[in-house]
Coordinates of C-alpha atoms in Angstrom, one line a residue:
X19 CA 13.7 -24.9 -18.0
X20 CA 13.9 -24.8 -14.2
X21 CA 11.0 -25.2 -11.7
X22 CA 10.8 -21.9 -9.7
X23 CA 10.4 -22.4 -5.7
X24 CA 9.9 -20.1 -2.7
X25 CA 9.7 -20.3 0.9
X26 CA 8.1 -17.8 3.4
X27 CA 7.9 -17.2 6.8
X28 CA 6.0 -14.3 8.5
X29 CA 5.8 -13.8 12.5
X30 CA 3.5 -11.3 13.8
X31 CA 3.3 -10.0 17.4
X32 CA 0.7 -7.6 18.7
X33 CA 0.1 -6.0 21.8
X34 CA -3.0 -3.8 23.1
X35 CA -3.4 -1.8 26.4
X36 CA -6.5 0.1 27.6
X37 CA -6.9 2.4 30.6
X38 CA -10.4 3.8 31.2
X39 CA -9.5 6.6 33.4
X40 CA -6.5 8.9 33.0
X41 CA -6.9 11.6 35.8
X42 CA -10.7 11.8 35.2
X43 CA -10.3 13.3 31.9
X44 CA -9.5 10.7 29.1
X45 CA -9.4 6.9 28.3
X46 CA -6.0 5.5 26.8
X47 CA -5.8 2.9 24.2
X48 CA -2.4 1.7 22.8
X49 CA -2.1 -0.9 19.8
X50 CA 1.3 -1.9 18.7
X51 CA 2.6 -4.7 16.5
X52 CA 6.2 -6.2 15.4
X53 CA 6.4 -8.4 12.2
X54 CA 9.4 -10.2 11.0
X55 CA 9.4 -11.5 7.5
X56 CA 11.9 -14.1 5.8
X57 CA 11.9 -15.3 2.4
X58 CA 13.9 -17.6 0.0
X59 CA 13.1 -18.2 -3.7
X60 CA 14.6 -19.5 -6.8
X61 CA 13.3 -17.9 -10.3
X62 CA 14.3 -19.3 -13.6
X63 CA 15.5 -16.6 -16.0
X64 CA 16.5 -19.0 -18.9
X65 CA 14.3 -17.7 -21.2
X66 CA 14.2 -13.9 -20.5
X67 CA 18.1 -13.5 -20.3
X68 CA 19.2 -16.5 -22.3
X69 CA 16.3 -17.0 -24.7
X70 CA 16.6 -20.7 -23.3
X71 CA 19.8 -21.4 -24.9
X72 CA 21.1 -22.6 -21.4
X73 CA 19.9 -22.3 -17.9
X74 CA 20.3 -19.5 -15.8
X75 CA 18.4 -18.9 -12.6
X76 CA 18.4 -16.4 -9.5
X77 CA 18.2 -17.5 -6.0
X78 CA 17.3 -14.7 -3.5
X79 CA 16.8 -14.0 0.1
X80 CA 14.5 -11.5 1.5
X81 CA 13.9 -10.2 4.9
X82 CA 12.6 -7.3 6.8
X83 CA 11.2 -5.9 10.0
X84 CA 8.4 -3.4 10.8
X85 CA 7.2 -2.0 13.9
X86 CA 4.0 -0.1 14.7
X87 CA 2.6 2.0 17.4
X88 CA -0.5 3.9 17.9
X89 CA -1.6 5.6 21.0
X90 CA -5.0 7.5 21.5
X91 CA -6.7 9.5 24.1
X92 CA -10.3 10.2 24.2
X93 CA -12.6 12.2 26.4
X94 CA -13.9 10.2 29.4
X95 CA -17.3 11.6 29.4
X96 CA -19.3 9.9 26.7
X97 CA -22.3 12.1 27.8
X98 CA -20.8 15.3 27.0
X99 CA -21.8 17.5 24.1
X100 CA -18.2 18.0 23.3
X101 CA -16.0 15.1 22.2
X102 CA -12.2 14.8 21.4
X103 CA -9.6 12.4 20.5
X104 CA -5.9 13.0 20.1
X105 CA -3.1 10.4 19.2
X106 CA 0.1 9.4 17.4
X107 CA 1.0 7.0 14.9
X108 CA 4.5 5.5 14.2
X109 CA 5.4 3.0 11.4
X110 CA 8.8 1.8 10.9
X111 CA 10.1 -0.8 8.6
X112 CA 13.7 -1.8 8.1
X113 CA 16.0 -4.2 6.0
X114 CA 19.2 -5.0 7.6
X115 CA 22.3 -5.5 5.4
X116 CA 21.7 -8.3 2.9
X117 CA 24.5 -9.4 0.7
X118 CA 22.7 -12.3 -0.7
X119 CA 19.7 -10.3 -1.9
X120 CA 20.0 -11.8 -5.5
X121 CA 22.9 -14.3 -6.9
X122 CA 22.2 -15.1 -10.6
X123 CA 23.7 -18.5 -11.6
X124 CA 24.3 -20.2 -14.8
X125 CA 24.9 -24.0 -15.6
X126 CA 28.6 -24.9 -15.8
X127 CA 30.8 -26.5 -18.9
X128 CA 32.8 -25.2 -21.9
X129 CA 29.5 -25.3 -24.0
X130 CA 27.7 -22.7 -21.8
X131 CA 31.1 -20.5 -21.6
X132 CA 30.9 -20.3 -25.4
X133 CA 27.2 -19.7 -25.4
X134 CA 27.4 -16.8 -23.0
X135 CA 30.5 -15.3 -24.7
X136 CA 28.2 -15.4 -28.0
X137 CA 25.0 -14.2 -26.3
X138 CA 26.0 -11.8 -23.4
X139 CA 29.5 -10.9 -24.9
X140 CA 31.4 -12.2 -22.2
X141 CA 32.7 -15.4 -20.6
X142 CA 30.6 -15.7 -17.5
X143 CA 32.6 -18.7 -16.1
X144 CA 35.8 -16.8 -16.3
X145 CA 33.8 -13.8 -14.7
X146 CA 32.4 -15.7 -12.0
X147 CA 35.7 -16.9 -10.9
X148 CA 37.3 -13.7 -10.7
X149 CA 34.6 -11.8 -9.1
X150 CA 33.1 -14.1 -6.9
X151 CA 35.3 -17.2 -6.4
X152 CA 32.7 -19.2 -8.2
X153 CA 32.5 -20.1 -11.7
X154 CA 28.8 -20.7 -11.7
X155 CA 27.9 -17.2 -10.4
X156 CA 27.7 -14.2 -12.9
X157 CA 25.7 -11.4 -11.0
X158 CA 25.1 -10.2 -7.5
X159 CA 22.6 -7.8 -6.0
X160 CA 23.1 -6.8 -2.3
X161 CA 21.2 -4.5 -0.1
X162 CA 23.5 -2.2 2.2
X163 CA 20.5 -0.3 4.1
X164 CA 17.0 -0.1 3.5
X165 CA 14.4 1.7 6.0
X166 CA 11.0 3.7 5.8
X167 CA 9.8 5.9 8.7
X168 CA 6.2 7.2 9.0
X169 CA 5.2 9.3 12.0
X170 CA 1.9 11.3 12.2
X171 CA -0.1 13.0 14.8
X172 CA -3.9 13.4 14.8
X173 CA -6.9 15.3 16.4
X174 CA -10.4 14.8 15.9
X175 CA -13.4 16.9 17.7
X176 CA -17.1 17.1 17.6
X177 CA -19.8 19.1 19.3
X178 CA -23.5 18.2 19.6
X179 CA -26.1 20.9 19.8
X180 CA -29.4 19.9 21.0
X181 CA -32.6 21.6 20.3
X182 CA -36.2 21.6 21.6
X183 CA -38.1 21.6 18.4
X184 CA -35.5 20.3 15.6
X185 CA -33.5 17.7 17.5
X186 CA -29.9 17.4 17.4
X187 CA -26.9 18.8 15.2
X188 CA -23.4 17.5 15.3
X189 CA -20.4 19.4 13.8
X190 CA -16.9 17.6 13.8
X191 CA -13.4 18.2 12.3
X192 CA -10.3 16.5 12.2
X193 CA -6.7 16.8 11.2
X194 CA -3.7 14.7 10.6
X195 CA -0.2 15.8 10.2
X196 CA 2.3 13.2 8.8
X197 CA 6.1 13.1 8.1
X198 CA 7.7 10.5 5.6
X199 CA 11.4 9.4 5.4
X200 CA 12.9 6.8 3.5
X201 CA 16.5 5.7 2.4
X202 CA 17.7 2.7 0.3
X203 CA 21.2 1.7 -0.7
X204 CA 22.1 -1.3 -2.7
X205 CA 25.1 -2.3 -4.8
X206 CA 25.2 -4.7 -7.8
X207 CA 28.1 -6.5 -9.2
X208 CA 28.8 -8.7 -12.3
X209 CA 27.4 -9.2 -15.8
X210 CA 24.4 -6.8 -15.9
X211 CA 26.1 -3.9 -14.1
X212 CA 28.3 -2.9 -11.4
X213 CA 26.9 0.0 -9.5
X214 CA 26.2 1.6 -6.1
X215 CA 22.8 3.3 -6.0
X216 CA 21.6 5.5 -3.1
X217 CA 17.9 6.9 -3.1
X218 CA 16.1 8.7 -0.6
X219 CA 13.3 11.1 0.0
X220 CA 11.3 13.1 2.5
X221 CA 7.5 14.1 2.4
X222 CA 5.2 15.8 5.0
X223 CA 1.5 17.2 4.7
X224 CA -1.5 17.7 6.5
X225 CA -4.9 15.8 5.8
X226 CA -8.3 17.1 6.9
X227 CA -11.7 15.9 7.8
X228 CA -15.1 17.9 8.2
X229 CA -18.6 16.6 9.0
X230 CA -22.2 17.7 9.8
X231 CA -25.1 15.6 11.0
X232 CA -28.7 16.5 11.7
X233 CA -30.6 14.2 13.7
X234 CA -34.4 15.1 13.9
X235 CA -35.2 12.2 16.0
X236 CA -33.1 8.9 17.6
X237 CA -34.5 7.0 14.6
X238 CA -33.2 9.1 11.9
X239 CA -29.9 11.2 10.6
X240 CA -28.8 13.1 7.8
X241 CA -24.9 13.7 7.5
X242 CA -22.4 15.3 5.1
X243 CA -18.8 14.5 5.2
X244 CA -15.6 15.7 3.7
X245 CA -12.2 13.9 4.3
X246 CA -8.6 13.3 2.9
X247 CA -6.5 10.4 2.9
X248 CA -3.2 9.2 1.8
X249 CA -0.9 6.2 1.1
X250 CA 2.8 6.8 1.7
X251 CA 5.3 6.9 -1.2
X252 CA 8.8 5.3 -1.1
X253 CA 11.6 4.3 -3.2
X254 CA 11.8 2.1 -6.4
X255 CA 15.5 1.0 -6.1
X256 CA 17.8 1.1 -9.0
X257 CA 16.6 0.4 -12.6
X258 CA 18.2 -3.1 -13.8
X259 CA 20.4 -2.4 -16.8
X260 CA 18.6 -5.0 -18.8
X261 CA 15.6 -2.6 -18.5
X262 CA 17.0 0.8 -19.8
X263 CA 15.6 0.4 -23.2
X264 CA 12.1 -1.1 -22.2
X265 CA 9.5 1.7 -23.5
X266 CA 7.8 2.1 -20.0
X267 CA 11.3 2.7 -18.3
X268 CA 11.1 6.4 -19.1
X269 CA 7.9 6.9 -16.5
X270 CA 10.3 5.4 -13.9
X271 CA 11.5 7.6 -11.0
X272 CA 13.9 6.6 -8.4
X273 CA 11.2 7.5 -5.8
X274 CA 7.4 7.5 -6.0
X275 CA 5.4 10.1 -3.9
X276 CA 2.1 9.4 -1.8
X277 CA -1.0 9.4 -3.5
X278 CA -3.9 11.3 -2.1
X279 CA -7.8 11.1 -2.1
X280 CA -10.4 13.8 -1.4
X281 CA -13.9 12.3 -0.5
X282 CA -17.1 14.1 -0.5
X283 CA -20.2 12.4 0.8
X284 CA -24.0 12.7 1.6
X285 CA -25.8 10.3 3.5
X286 CA -29.0 9.2 5.2
X287 CA -29.6 6.7 8.0
X288 CA -32.9 5.4 9.5
X289 CA -34.5 3.0 11.9
X290 CA -38.2 2.0 11.0
X291 CA -41.0 -0.3 12.2
X292 CA -40.1 -0.5 15.6
X293 CA -36.2 -0.9 14.7
X294 CA -37.0 -3.8 12.7
X295 CA -35.7 -2.4 9.4
X296 CA -32.6 -0.4 9.4
X297 CA -30.7 1.3 6.3
X298 CA -28.2 3.6 5.4
X299 CA -27.7 5.3 2.0
X300 CA -25.1 7.8 0.6
X301 CA -23.9 9.3 -2.6
X302 CA -20.3 10.4 -2.8
X303 CA -17.2 11.7 -4.9
X304 CA -13.7 10.5 -4.7
X305 CA -11.0 12.3 -6.4
X306 CA -7.8 10.3 -6.5
X307 CA -4.6 12.1 -7.3
X308 CA -1.0 10.8 -7.9
X309 CA -2.2 7.3 -8.1
X310 CA 0.2 4.7 -7.1
X311 CA 0.4 2.0 -9.9
X312 CA 2.6 -1.1 -10.6
X313 CA 4.3 -0.7 -13.8
X314 CA 5.4 -4.1 -15.2
X315 CA 8.2 -3.7 -18.1
X316 CA 7.6 -6.4 -20.6
X317 CA 11.2 -6.7 -22.1
X318 CA 13.0 -7.3 -19.1
X319 CA 10.6 -8.9 -16.6
X320 CA 10.7 -6.2 -13.7
X321 CA 8.4 -4.0 -12.5
X322 CA 8.4 -0.5 -10.4
X323 CA 5.9 1.8 -8.8
X324 CA 4.8 5.0 -10.4
X325 CA 2.4 8.0 -9.7
X326 CA 0.0 7.5 -12.7
X327 CA -2.4 10.0 -13.3
X328 CA -5.7 11.1 -11.7
X329 CA -9.1 9.4 -11.1
X330 CA -12.5 10.4 -10.2
X331 CA -15.3 7.7 -8.6
X332 CA -18.9 8.7 -8.0
X333 CA -21.5 6.5 -6.8
X334 CA -24.3 5.4 -4.6
X335 CA -24.6 2.9 -1.9
X336 CA -27.7 1.4 0.2
X337 CA -27.2 -1.0 3.1
X338 CA -30.1 -2.4 5.0
X339 CA -31.0 -5.0 7.8
X340 CA -34.6 -6.4 8.4
X341 CA -35.7 -8.5 11.1
X342 CA -38.2 -10.6 9.3
X343 CA -39.1 -12.9 12.1
X344 CA -37.5 -13.2 15.6
X345 CA -35.1 -15.9 14.3
X346 CA -34.6 -14.5 10.7
X347 CA -32.8 -11.4 9.5
X348 CA -32.4 -10.3 5.8
X349 CA -29.7 -8.1 4.7
X350 CA -29.6 -6.5 1.4
X351 CA -26.8 -4.1 0.2
X352 CA -26.3 -2.6 -3.2
X353 CA -24.2 0.0 -4.9
X354 CA -23.5 1.6 -8.3
X355 CA -20.0 3.0 -9.1
X356 CA -18.6 5.2 -12.1
X357 CA -15.0 5.0 -11.9
X358 CA -12.9 6.6 -14.6
X359 CA -9.5 8.2 -15.3
X360 CA -9.5 12.3 -15.4
X361 CA -6.2 12.6 -16.6
X362 CA -4.1 10.8 -19.5
X363 CA -1.5 8.2 -17.8
X364 CA 1.0 7.2 -20.3
X365 CA 2.6 4.5 -18.0
X366 CA -0.5 2.4 -18.4
X367 CA -1.7 3.6 -21.7
X368 CA -4.7 5.2 -20.1
X369 CA -6.4 8.0 -21.4
X370 CA -8.8 10.5 -19.9
X371 CA -12.4 9.2 -19.7
X372 CA -11.3 5.5 -19.7
X373 CA -13.1 3.3 -16.9
X374 CA -10.9 2.2 -13.9
X375 CA -10.0 -1.3 -13.8
X376 CA -10.9 -3.7 -11.1
X377 CA -14.1 -1.7 -10.0
X378 CA -17.5 -3.2 -11.0
X379 CA -20.2 -0.7 -11.8
X380 CA -22.9 -2.5 -10.2
X381 CA -22.6 -4.5 -6.9
X382 CA -25.3 -6.5 -4.8
X383 CA -25.1 -8.7 -1.7
X384 CA -28.4 -10.7 -0.3
X385 CA -28.2 -12.9 2.8

């Protein structure tokens, strides 16, 4: 019944600083960013909330700020057999107090008052006048405070061993220690609920990386890699009252945790025919746990993030570049991926053995 609209504005400022000699020991690199987002929108809820008996809509405002910092120190001697990197990463997101995060409106008149009294069980015209001083407002959702912080420290080391008859061997290892904190406080008032919700959480962990490589010549290497990764968790905020009876609401929690992967990989790299043909090939297995999944609740139109099950991806990749003439280069890449759930996931109606969505089994690129 109403045309939706939205307006967005995103400002991003970045700063990079590099120093190539710190006390004749290390190089330093700093990368930072500041982002500021503002959004303003209208969404039509006439069908979901009123079955198109009358017009009702939400006008909302979103804004947040995000600041990141990363500092790296790396050994200055690139010819050294021992190489190292240490660093720190910080990511802070904040949403200041926002009393206008969402306002729901309805059209005026005695007819709509009667319809809302029949359909919602309350005369929202009288409610709006009493609660908000506006007979056309029926609900407000306000953010009191919302922030998320991530702080991590990392280190990576490698050692290269040179032999006379077997070429070079490289051994590497890395570690990343992370701490996550978040806090969310909101207030809702009006026809749907009158509630104050506070959710918060804290996580910490350590992720590792190990690698080894054999380079029998300058034109060839074989490597093996084990690495771990994560994506930070966070808060869902309160469950709208209109969603309490949705079948998928039982899988929702106030907070979702970080998801994690473990990657095992073996690969081969080579340069042939006087460096005119270069290629890499690898086989890998990725185990994905506590998958972060967006869940849409059909009966109320809201969604939330859940930790949904586990999955595994196995595949092989091949990438190559051939210099056909002085002025003509050919690139050929191809891959095969077998990705499937390893654990039942009720939130998305997935069963162990089901293929993962959005992941093609075959992929090829020729240029």
